[in-house]
mmCIF file of C-alpha atoms in Angstrom:
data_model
loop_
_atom_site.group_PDB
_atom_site.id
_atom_site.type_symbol
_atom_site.label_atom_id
_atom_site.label_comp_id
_atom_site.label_asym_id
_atom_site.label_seq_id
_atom_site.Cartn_x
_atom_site.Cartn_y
_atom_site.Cartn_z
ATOM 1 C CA UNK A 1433 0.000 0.000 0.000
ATOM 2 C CA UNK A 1434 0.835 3.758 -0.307
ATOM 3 C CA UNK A 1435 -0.100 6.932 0.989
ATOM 4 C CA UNK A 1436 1.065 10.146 -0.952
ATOM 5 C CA UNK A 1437 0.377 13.375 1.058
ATOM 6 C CA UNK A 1438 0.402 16.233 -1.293
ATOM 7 C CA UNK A 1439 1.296 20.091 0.037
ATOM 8 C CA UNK A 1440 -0.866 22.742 -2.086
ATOM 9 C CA UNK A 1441 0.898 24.183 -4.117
ATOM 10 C CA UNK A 1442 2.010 28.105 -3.325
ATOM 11 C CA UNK A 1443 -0.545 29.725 -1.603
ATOM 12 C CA UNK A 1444 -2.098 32.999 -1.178
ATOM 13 C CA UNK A 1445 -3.033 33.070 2.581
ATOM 14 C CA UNK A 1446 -5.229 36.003 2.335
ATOM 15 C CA UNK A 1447 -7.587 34.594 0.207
ATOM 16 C CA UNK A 1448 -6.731 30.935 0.959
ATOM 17 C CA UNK A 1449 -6.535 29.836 -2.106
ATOM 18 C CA UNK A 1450 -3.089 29.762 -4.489
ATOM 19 C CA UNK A 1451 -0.691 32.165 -6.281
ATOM 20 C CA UNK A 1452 -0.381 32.507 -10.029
ATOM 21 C CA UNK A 1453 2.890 30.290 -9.518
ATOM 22 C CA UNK A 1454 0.921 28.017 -7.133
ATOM 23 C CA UNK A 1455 -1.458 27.107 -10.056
ATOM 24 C CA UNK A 1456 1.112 26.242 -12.403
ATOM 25 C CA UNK A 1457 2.505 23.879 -9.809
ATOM 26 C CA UNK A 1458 -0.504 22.465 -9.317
ATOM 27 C CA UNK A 1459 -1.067 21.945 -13.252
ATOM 28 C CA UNK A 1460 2.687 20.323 -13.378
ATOM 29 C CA UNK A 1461 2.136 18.377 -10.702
ATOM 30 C CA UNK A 1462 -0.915 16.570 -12.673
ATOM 31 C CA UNK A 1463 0.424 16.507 -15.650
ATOM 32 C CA UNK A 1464 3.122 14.268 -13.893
ATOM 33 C CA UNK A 1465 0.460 11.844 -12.544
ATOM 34 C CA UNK A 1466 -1.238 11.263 -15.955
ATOM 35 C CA UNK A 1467 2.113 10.927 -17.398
ATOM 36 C CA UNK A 1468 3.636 8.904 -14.701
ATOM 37 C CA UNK A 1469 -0.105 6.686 -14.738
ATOM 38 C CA UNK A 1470 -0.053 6.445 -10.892
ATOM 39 C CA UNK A 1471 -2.280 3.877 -10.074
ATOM 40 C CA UNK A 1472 -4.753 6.235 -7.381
ATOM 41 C CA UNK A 1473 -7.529 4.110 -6.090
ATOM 42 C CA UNK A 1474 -8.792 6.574 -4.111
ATOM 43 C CA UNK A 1475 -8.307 10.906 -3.177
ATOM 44 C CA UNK A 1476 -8.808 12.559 -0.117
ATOM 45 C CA UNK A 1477 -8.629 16.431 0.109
ATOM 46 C CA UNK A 1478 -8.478 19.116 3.181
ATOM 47 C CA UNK A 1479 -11.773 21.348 3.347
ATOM 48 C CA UNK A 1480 -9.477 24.341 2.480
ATOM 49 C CA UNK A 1481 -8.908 26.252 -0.389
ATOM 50 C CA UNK A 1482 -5.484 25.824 -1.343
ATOM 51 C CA UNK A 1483 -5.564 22.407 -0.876
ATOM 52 C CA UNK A 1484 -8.529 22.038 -3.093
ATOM 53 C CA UNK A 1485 -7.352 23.800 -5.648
ATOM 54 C CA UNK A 1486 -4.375 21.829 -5.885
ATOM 55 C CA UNK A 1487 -5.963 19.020 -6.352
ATOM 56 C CA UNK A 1488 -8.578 20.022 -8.868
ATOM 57 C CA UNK A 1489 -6.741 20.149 -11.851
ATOM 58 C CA UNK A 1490 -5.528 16.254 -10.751
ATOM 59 C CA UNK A 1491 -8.948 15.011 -10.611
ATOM 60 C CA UNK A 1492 -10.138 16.977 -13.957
ATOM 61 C CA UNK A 1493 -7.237 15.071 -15.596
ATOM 62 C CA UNK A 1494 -8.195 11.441 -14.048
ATOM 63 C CA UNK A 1495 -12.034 12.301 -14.428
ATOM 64 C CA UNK A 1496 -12.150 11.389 -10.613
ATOM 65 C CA UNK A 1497 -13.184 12.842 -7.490
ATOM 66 C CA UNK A 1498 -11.888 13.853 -4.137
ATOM 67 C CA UNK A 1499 -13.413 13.072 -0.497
ATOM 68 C CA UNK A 1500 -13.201 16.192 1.535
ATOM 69 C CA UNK A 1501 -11.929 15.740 4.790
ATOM 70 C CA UNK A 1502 -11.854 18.106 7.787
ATOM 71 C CA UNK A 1503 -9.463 16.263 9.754
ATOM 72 C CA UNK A 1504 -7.269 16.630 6.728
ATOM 73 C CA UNK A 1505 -7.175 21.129 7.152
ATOM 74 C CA UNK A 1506 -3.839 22.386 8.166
ATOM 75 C CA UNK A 1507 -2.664 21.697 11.823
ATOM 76 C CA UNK A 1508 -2.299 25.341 13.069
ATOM 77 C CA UNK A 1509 -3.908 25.133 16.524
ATOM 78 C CA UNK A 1510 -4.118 28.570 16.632
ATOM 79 C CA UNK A 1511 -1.547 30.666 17.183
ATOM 80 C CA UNK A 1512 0.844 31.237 19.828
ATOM 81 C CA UNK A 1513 3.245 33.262 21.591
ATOM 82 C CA UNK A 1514 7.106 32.838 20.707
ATOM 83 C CA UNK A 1515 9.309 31.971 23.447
ATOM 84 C CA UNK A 1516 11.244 35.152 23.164
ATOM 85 C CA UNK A 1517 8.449 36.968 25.006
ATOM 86 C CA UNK A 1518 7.477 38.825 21.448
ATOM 87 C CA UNK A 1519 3.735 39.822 22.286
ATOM 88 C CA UNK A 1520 3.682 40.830 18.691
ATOM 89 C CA UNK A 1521 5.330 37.857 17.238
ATOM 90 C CA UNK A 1522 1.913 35.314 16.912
ATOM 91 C CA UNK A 1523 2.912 31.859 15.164
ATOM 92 C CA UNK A 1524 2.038 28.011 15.089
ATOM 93 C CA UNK A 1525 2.875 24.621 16.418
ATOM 94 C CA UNK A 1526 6.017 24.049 13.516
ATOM 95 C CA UNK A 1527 7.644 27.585 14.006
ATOM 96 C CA UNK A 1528 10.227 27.060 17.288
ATOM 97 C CA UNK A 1529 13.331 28.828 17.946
ATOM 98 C CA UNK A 1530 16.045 25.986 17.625
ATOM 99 C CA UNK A 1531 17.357 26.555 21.086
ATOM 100 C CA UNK A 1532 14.125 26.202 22.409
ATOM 101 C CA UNK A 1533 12.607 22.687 21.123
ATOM 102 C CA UNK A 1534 16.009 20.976 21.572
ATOM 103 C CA UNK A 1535 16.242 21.903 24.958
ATOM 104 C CA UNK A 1536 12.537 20.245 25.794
ATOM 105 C CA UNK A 1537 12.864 16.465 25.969
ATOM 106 C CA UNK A 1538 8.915 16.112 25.825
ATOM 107 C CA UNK A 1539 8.780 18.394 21.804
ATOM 108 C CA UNK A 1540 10.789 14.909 20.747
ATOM 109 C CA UNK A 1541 9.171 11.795 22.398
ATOM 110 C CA UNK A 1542 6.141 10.417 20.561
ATOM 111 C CA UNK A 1543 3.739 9.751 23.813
ATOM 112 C CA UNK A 1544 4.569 12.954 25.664
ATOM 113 C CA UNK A 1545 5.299 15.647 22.664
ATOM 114 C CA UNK A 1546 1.553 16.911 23.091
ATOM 115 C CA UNK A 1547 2.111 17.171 26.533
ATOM 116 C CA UNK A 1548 5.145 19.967 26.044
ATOM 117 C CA UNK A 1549 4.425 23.009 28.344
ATOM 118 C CA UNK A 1550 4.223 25.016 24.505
ATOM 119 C CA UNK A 1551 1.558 22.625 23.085
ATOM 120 C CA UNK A 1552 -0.312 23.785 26.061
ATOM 121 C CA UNK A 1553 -0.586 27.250 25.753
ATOM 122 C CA UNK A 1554 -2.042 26.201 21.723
ATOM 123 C CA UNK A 1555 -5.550 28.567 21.683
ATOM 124 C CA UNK A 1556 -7.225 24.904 19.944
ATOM 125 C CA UNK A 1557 -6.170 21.393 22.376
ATOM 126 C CA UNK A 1558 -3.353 20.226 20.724
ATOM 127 C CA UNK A 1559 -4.209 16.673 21.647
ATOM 128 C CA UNK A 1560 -7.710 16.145 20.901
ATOM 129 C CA UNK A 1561 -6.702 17.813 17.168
ATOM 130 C CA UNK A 1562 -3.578 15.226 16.816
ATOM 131 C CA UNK A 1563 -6.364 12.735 17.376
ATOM 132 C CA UNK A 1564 -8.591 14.003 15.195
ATOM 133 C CA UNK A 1565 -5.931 13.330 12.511
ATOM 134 C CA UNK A 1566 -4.745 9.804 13.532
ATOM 135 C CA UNK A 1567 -8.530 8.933 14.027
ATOM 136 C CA UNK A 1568 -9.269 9.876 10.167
ATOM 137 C CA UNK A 1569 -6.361 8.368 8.925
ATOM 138 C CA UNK A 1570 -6.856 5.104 10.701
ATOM 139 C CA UNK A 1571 -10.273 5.217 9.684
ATOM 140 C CA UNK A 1572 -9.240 4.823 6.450
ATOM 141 C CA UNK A 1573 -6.889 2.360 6.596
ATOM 142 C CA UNK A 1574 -9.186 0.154 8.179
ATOM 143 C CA UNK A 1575 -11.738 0.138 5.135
ATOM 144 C CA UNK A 1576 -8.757 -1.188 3.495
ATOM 145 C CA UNK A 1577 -7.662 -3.717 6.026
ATOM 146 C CA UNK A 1578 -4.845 -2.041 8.107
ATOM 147 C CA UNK A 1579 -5.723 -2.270 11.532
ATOM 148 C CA UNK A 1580 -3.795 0.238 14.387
ATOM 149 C CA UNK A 1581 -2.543 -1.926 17.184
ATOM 150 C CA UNK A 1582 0.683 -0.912 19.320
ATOM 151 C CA UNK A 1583 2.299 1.162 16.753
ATOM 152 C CA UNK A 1584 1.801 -1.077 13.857
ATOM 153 C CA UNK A 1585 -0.421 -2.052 11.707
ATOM 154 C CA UNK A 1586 -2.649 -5.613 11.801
ATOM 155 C CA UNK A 1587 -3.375 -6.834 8.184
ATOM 156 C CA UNK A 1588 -6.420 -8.572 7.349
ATOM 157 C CA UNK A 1589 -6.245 -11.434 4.717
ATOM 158 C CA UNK A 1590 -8.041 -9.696 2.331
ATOM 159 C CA UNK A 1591 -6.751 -6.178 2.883
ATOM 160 C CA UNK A 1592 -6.427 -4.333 -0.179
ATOM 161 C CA UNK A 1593 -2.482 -4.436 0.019
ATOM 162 C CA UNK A 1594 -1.863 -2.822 -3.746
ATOM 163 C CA UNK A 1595 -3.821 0.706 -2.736
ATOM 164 C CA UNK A 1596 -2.750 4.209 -3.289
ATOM 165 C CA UNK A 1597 -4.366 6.494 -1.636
ATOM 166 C CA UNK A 1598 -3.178 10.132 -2.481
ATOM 167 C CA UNK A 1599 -4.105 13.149 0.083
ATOM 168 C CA UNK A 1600 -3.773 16.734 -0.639
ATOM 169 C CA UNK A 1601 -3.253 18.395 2.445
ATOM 170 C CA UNK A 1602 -0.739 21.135 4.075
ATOM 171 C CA UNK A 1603 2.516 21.117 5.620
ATOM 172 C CA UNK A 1604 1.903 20.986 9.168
ATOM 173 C CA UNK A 1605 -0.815 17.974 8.619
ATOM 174 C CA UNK A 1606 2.049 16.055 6.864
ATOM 175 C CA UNK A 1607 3.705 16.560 9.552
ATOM 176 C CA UNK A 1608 1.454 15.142 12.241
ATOM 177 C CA UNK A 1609 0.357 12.319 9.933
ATOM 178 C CA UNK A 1610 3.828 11.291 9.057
ATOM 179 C CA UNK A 1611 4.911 11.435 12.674
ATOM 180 C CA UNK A 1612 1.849 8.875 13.871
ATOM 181 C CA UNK A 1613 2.346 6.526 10.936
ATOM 182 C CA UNK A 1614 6.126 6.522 11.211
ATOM 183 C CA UNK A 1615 6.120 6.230 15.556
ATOM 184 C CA UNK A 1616 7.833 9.750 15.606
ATOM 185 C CA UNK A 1617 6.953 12.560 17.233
ATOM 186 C CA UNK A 1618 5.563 15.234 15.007
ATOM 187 C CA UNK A 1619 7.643 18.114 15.960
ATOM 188 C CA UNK A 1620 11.319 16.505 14.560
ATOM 189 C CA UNK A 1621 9.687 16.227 11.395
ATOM 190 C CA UNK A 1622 8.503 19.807 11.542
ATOM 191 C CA UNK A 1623 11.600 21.114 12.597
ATOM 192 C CA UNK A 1624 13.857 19.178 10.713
ATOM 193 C CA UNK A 1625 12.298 18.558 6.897
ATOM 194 C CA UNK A 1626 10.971 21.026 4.804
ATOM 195 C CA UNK A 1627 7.918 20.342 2.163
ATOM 196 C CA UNK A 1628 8.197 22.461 -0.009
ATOM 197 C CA UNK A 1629 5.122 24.332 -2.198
ATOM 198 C CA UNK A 1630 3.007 21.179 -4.214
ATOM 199 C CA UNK A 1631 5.766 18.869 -3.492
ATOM 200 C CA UNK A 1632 5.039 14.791 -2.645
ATOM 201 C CA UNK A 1633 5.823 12.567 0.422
ATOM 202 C CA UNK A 1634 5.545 8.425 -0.462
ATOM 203 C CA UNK A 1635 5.008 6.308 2.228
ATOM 204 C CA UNK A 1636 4.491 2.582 1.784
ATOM 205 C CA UNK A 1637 3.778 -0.778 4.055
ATOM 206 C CA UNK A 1638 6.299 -3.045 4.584
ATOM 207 C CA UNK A 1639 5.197 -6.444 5.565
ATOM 208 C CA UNK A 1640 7.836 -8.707 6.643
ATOM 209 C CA UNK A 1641 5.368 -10.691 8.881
ATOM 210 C CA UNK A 1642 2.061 -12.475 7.516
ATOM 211 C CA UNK A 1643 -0.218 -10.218 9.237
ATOM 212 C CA UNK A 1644 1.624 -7.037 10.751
ATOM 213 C CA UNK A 1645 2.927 -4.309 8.531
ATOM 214 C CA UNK A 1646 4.903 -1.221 9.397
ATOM 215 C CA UNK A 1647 5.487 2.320 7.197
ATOM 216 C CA UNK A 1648 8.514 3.491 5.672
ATOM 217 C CA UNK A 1649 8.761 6.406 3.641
ATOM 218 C CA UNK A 1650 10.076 6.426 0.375
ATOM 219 C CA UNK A 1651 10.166 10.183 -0.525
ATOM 220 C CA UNK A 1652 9.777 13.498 1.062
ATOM 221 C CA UNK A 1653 9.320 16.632 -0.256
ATOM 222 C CA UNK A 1654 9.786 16.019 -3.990
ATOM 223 C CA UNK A 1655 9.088 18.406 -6.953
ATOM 224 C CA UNK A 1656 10.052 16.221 -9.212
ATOM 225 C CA UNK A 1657 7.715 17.863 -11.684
ATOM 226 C CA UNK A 1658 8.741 21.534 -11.415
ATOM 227 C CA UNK A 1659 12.694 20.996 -12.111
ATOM 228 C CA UNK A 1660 11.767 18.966 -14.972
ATOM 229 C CA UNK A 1661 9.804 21.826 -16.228
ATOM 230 C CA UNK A 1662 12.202 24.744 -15.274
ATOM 231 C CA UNK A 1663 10.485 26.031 -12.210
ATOM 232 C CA UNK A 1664 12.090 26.925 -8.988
ATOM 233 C CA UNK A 1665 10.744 25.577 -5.620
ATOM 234 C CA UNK A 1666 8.622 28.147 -3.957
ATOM 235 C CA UNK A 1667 10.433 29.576 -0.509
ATOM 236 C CA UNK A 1668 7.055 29.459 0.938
ATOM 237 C CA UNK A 1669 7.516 27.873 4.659
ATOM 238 C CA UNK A 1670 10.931 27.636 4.496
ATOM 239 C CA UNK A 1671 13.126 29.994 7.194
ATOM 240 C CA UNK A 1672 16.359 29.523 4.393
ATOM 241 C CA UNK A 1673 17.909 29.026 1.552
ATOM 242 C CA UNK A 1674 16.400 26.520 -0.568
ATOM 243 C CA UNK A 1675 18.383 24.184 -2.782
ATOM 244 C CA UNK A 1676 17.035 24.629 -6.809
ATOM 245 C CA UNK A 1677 19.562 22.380 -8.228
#
């Protein structure tokens, strides 16, 4: 089985919806399906506009549809105070100082990250929405026979083991999603990687056992599809330099 997680492509915040470069991306980025034939079984999409506009030119090309999803909307929380003490300085769960999350044990265990004294000044409860987000993407798995048990994943005989289920979401939800599927905790992959603007994240199941599989992930962040076509990756999220090789 795998699970692509699709960023939008380079949004417009104020009007939540894409840039003029942002719908080009989006455009390359199905153009590379269609060429590449991925084999989609089924499309999930966040309730917000970016996100569904990234995906629409996708499911025009395939003649298919999307299921909206509200656990599937970015994983702001709100907005909080920086660490600093800047009043004026309002930001969101990904956005920490370096010195600060390294020096908080709790920001990099998987059981006790939500528990980190700054996931508890979030405005929204940082726990309920984390499982809000592992809820719906069990959920899912389990209509195709991948059962959550103790980190892993219990396979039914007649799961539906050659599935790819592609989900165009946000950075932040990758993020949390990743981190449950992969047993770590959310904030080292938001620290440390950076999706870029429409870019693609492959995870599959490895099944080494008859009836217990496990998540690796192939490929993160990859825009294949806009250096092929001459386009730089969008800066968008990113605190530096980006690589355009």
């Amino acid at each position: 089985m795998q699970l692509v997680f699709v960023r939008h492509g380079e949004p417009n915040y104020e009007i939540d919806s894409l840039t003029e470069e942002g719908f080009l991306e989006a455009d390359l980025l199905a153009q590379r399906i269609v060429h590449e034939q991925w084999p989609i079984t089924e499309i999930f999409c966040s309730p917000l506009g970016r996100a569904q506009d990234t995906a629409k030119p996708t499911l025009q090309a395939l003649g298919k549809t999307a299921q909206t999803c509200s656990w599937l909307r970015e994983f702001s929380c709100g907005t909080y105070t920086p660490p600093d003490g800047n009043k004026d300085a309002k930001s969101v769960p990904w956005d920490f100082y370096p010195d600060y999350w390294t020096a908080d044990p709790a920001l990099g265990d998987r059981d006790r990250w939500t528990q980190a004294a700054i996931m508890q000044q979030m405005p929204e409860n940082v726990t309920q929405r984390f499982a809000e987000v592992t809820d719906g993407l069990d959920a899912v798995l389990a209509r195709y026979g991948y059962h959550r048990e103790n980190g892993y994943y219990r396979v039914d005989k007649d799961a539906q083991r050659d599935a790819m289920l592609v989900f165009f979401c946000h950075l932040g939800l990758t993020g949390a999603a990743c981190g449950h599927l992969l047993n770590i905790a959310p904030p080292l992959l938001w620290q440390s990687f950076f999706l870029p603007a429409s870019s693609i994240t492959v995870l599959n199941t490895e099944q080494r056992q008859p009836d217990i599989a496990g998540f690796r992930c192939q490929v993160m962040g990859d825009t294949q599809h806009l250096h092929t076509n001459g386009r730089l990756v969008s800066p968008m999220g990113a605190f530096g330099p980006l690589f355009n090789g």
